[in-house]
mmCIF file of N, CA and C in Angstrom:
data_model
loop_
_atom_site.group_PDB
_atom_site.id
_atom_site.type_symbol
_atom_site.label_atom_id
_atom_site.label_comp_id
_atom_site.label_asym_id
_atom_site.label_seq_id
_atom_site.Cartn_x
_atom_site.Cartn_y
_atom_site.Cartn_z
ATOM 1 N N UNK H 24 -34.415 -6.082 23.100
ATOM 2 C CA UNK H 24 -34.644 -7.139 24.054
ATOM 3 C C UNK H 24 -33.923 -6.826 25.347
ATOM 4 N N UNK H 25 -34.047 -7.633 26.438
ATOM 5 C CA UNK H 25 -33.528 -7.118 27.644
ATOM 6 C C UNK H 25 -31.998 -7.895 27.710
ATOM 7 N N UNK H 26 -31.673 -8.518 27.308
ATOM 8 C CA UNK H 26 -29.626 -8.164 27.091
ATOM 9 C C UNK H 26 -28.798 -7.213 26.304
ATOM 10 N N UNK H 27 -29.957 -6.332 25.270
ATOM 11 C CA UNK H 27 -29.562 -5.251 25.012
ATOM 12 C C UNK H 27 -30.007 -3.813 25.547
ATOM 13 N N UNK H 28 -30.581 -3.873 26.381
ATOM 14 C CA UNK H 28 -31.169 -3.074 27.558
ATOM 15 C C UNK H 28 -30.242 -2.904 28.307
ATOM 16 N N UNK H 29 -29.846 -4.038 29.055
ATOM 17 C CA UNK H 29 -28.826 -4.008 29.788
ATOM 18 C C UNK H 29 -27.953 -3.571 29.504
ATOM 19 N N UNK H 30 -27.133 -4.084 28.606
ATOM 20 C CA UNK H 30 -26.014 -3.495 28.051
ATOM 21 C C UNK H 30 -26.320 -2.053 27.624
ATOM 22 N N UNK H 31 -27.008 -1.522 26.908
ATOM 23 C CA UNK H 31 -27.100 0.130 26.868
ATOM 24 C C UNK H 31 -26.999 0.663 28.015
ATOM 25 N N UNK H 32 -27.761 0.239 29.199
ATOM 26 C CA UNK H 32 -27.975 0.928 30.884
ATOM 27 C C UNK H 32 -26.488 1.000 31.568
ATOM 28 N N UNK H 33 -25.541 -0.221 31.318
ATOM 29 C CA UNK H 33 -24.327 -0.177 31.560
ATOM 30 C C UNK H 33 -23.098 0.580 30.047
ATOM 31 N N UNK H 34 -23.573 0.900 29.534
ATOM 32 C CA UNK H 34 -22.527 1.745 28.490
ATOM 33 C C UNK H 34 -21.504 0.178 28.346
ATOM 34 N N UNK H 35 -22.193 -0.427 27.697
ATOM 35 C CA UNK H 35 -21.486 -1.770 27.499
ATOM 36 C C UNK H 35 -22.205 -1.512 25.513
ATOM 37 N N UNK H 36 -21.020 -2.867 24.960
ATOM 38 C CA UNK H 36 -21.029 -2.613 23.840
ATOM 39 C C UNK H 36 -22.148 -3.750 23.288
ATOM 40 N N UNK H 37 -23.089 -4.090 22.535
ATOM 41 C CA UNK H 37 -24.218 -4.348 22.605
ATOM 42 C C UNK H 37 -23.495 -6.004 22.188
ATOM 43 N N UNK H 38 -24.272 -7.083 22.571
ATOM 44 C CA UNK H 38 -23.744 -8.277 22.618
ATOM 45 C C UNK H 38 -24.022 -8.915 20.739
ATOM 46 N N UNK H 39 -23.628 -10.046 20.208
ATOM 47 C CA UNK H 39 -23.728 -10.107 18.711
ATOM 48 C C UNK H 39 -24.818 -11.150 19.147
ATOM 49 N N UNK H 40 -25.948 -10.888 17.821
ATOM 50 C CA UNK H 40 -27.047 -11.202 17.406
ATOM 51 C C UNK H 40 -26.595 -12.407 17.761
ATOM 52 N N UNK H 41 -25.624 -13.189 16.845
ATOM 53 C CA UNK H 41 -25.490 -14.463 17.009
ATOM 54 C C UNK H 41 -25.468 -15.338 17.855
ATOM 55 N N UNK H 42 -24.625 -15.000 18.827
ATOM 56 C CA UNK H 42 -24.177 -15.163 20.070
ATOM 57 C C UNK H 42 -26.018 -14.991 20.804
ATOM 58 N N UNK H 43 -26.711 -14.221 20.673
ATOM 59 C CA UNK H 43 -27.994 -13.991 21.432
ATOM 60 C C UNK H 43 -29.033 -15.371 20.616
ATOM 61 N N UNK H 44 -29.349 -15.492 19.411
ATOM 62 C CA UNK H 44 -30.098 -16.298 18.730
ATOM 63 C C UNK H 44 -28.941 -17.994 19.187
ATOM 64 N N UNK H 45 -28.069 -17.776 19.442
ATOM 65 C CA UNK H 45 -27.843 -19.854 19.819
ATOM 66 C C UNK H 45 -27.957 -19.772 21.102
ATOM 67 N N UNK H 46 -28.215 -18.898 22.270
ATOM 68 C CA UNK H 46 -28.623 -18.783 23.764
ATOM 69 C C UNK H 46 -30.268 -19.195 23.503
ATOM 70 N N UNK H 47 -30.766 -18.683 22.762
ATOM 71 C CA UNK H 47 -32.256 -18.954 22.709
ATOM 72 C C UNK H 47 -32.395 -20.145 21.688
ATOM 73 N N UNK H 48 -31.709 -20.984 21.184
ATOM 74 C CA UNK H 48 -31.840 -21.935 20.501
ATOM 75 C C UNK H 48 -31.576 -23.149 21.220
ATOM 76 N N UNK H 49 -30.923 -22.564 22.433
ATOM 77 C CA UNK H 49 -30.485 -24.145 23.309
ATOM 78 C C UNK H 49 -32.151 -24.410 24.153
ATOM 79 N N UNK H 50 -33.344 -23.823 24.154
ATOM 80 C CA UNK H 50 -34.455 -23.840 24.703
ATOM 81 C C UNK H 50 -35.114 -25.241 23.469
ATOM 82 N N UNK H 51 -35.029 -24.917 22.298
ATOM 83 C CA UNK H 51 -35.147 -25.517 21.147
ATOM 84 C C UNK H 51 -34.606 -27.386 21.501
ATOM 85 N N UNK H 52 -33.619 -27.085 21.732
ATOM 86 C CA UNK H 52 -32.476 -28.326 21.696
ATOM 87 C C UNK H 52 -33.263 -29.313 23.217
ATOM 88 N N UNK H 53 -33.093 -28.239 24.030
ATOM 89 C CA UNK H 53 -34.008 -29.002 25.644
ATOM 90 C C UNK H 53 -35.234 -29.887 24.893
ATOM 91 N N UNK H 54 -35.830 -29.469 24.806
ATOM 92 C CA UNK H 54 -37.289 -29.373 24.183
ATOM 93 C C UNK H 54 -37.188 -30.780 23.409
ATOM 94 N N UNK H 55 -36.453 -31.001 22.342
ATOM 95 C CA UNK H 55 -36.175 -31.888 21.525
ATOM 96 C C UNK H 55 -35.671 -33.131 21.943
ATOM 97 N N UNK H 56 -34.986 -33.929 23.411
ATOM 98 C CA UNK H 56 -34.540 -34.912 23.468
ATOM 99 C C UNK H 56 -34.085 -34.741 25.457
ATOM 100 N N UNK H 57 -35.229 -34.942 26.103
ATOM 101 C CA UNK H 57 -34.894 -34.402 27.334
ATOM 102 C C UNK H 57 -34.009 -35.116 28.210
ATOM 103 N N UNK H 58 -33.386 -36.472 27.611
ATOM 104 C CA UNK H 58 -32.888 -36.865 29.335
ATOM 105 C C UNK H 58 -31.114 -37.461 28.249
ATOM 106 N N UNK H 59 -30.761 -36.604 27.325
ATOM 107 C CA UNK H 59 -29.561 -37.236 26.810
ATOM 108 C C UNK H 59 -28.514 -36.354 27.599
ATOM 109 N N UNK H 60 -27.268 -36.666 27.243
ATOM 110 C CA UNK H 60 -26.221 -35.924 28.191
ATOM 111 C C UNK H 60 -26.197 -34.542 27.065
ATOM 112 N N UNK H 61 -25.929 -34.535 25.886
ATOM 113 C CA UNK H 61 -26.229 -33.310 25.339
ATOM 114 C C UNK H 61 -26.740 -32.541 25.808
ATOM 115 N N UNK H 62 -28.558 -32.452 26.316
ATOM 116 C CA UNK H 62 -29.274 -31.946 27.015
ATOM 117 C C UNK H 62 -28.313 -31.251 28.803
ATOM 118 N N UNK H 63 -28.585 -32.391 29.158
ATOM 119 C CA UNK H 63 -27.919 -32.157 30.312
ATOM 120 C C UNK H 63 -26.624 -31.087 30.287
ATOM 121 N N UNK H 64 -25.572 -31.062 29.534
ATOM 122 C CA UNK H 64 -24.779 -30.352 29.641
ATOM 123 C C UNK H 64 -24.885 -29.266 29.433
ATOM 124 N N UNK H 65 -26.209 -28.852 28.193
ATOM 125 C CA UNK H 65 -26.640 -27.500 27.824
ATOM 126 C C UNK H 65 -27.147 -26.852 29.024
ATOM 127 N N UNK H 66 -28.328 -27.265 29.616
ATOM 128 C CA UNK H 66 -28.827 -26.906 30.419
ATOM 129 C C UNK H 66 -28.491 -26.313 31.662
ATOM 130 N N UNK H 67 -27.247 -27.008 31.872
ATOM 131 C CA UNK H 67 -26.093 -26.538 33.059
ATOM 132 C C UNK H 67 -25.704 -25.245 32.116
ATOM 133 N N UNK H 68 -24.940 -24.963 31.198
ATOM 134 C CA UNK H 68 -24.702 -23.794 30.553
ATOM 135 C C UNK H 68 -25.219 -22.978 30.201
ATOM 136 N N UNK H 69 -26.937 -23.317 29.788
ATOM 137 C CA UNK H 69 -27.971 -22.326 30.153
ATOM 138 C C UNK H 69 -27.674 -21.673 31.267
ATOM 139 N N UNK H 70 -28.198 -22.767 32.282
ATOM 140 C CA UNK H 70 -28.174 -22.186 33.853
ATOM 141 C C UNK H 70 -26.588 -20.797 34.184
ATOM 142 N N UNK H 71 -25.608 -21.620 33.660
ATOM 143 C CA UNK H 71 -24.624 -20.867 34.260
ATOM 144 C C UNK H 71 -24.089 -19.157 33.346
ATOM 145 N N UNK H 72 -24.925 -19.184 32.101
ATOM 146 C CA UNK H 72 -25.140 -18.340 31.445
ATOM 147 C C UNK H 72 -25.831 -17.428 32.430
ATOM 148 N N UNK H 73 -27.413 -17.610 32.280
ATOM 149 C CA UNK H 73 -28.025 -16.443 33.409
ATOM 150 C C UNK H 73 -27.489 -16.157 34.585
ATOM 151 N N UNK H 74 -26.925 -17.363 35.298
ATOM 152 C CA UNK H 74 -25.862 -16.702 36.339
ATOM 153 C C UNK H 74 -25.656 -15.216 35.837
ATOM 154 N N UNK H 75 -24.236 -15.351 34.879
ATOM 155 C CA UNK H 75 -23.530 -14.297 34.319
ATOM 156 C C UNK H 75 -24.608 -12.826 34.366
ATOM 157 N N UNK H 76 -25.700 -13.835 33.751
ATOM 158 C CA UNK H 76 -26.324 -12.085 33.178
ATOM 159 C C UNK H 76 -26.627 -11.391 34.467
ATOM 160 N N UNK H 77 -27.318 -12.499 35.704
ATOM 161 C CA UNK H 77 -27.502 -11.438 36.606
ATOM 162 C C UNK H 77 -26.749 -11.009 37.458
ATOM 163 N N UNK H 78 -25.461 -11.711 37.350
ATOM 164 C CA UNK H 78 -24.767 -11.000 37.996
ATOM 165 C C UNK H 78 -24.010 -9.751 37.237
ATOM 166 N N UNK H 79 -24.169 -9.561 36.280
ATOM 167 C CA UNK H 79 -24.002 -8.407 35.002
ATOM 168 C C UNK H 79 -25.211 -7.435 35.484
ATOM 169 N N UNK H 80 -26.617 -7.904 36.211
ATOM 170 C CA UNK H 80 -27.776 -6.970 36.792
ATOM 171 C C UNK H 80 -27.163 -6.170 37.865
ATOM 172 N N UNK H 81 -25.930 -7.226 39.030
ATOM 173 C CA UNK H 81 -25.713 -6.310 40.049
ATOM 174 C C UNK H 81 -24.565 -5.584 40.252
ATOM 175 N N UNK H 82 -23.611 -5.918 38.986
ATOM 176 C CA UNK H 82 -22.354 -5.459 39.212
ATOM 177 C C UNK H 82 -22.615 -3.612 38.933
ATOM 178 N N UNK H 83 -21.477 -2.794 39.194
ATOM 179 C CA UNK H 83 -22.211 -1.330 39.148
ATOM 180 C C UNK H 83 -21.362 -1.057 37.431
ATOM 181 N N UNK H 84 -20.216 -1.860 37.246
ATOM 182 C CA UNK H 84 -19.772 -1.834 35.416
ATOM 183 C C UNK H 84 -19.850 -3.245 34.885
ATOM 184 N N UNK H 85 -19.173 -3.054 33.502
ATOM 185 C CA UNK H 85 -19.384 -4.206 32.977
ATOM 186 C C UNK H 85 -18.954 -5.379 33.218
#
């Protein structure tokens, strides 16, 4: 998948499954109950997650 792409392209150590399957489970959780603060708070941490990754796209190491 492409966070382990990344991480190979940067000689980074490959991220844990786990950690990758509850990032894609908070899509699940949105989905399920849209306007509670639960929601809301995930969604900000979604958001501030991909931050990370792309700025993990422009940094030149890990």
């Amino acid at each position: 998948d492409l966070l382990h792409l990344l991480a190979a392209s940067k000689s980074c150590p490959l991220p844990q499954v786990r950690a990758l399957e509850s990032l894609e489970s908070l899509g699940v959780v949105l989905e399920a109950s849209l306007y509670s603060t639960e929601v809301v708070a995930l969604s900000r941490l979604q958001g501030s997650l991909q931050d990370m990754l792309r700025q993990l796209d422009l940094s030149p190491g890990c």
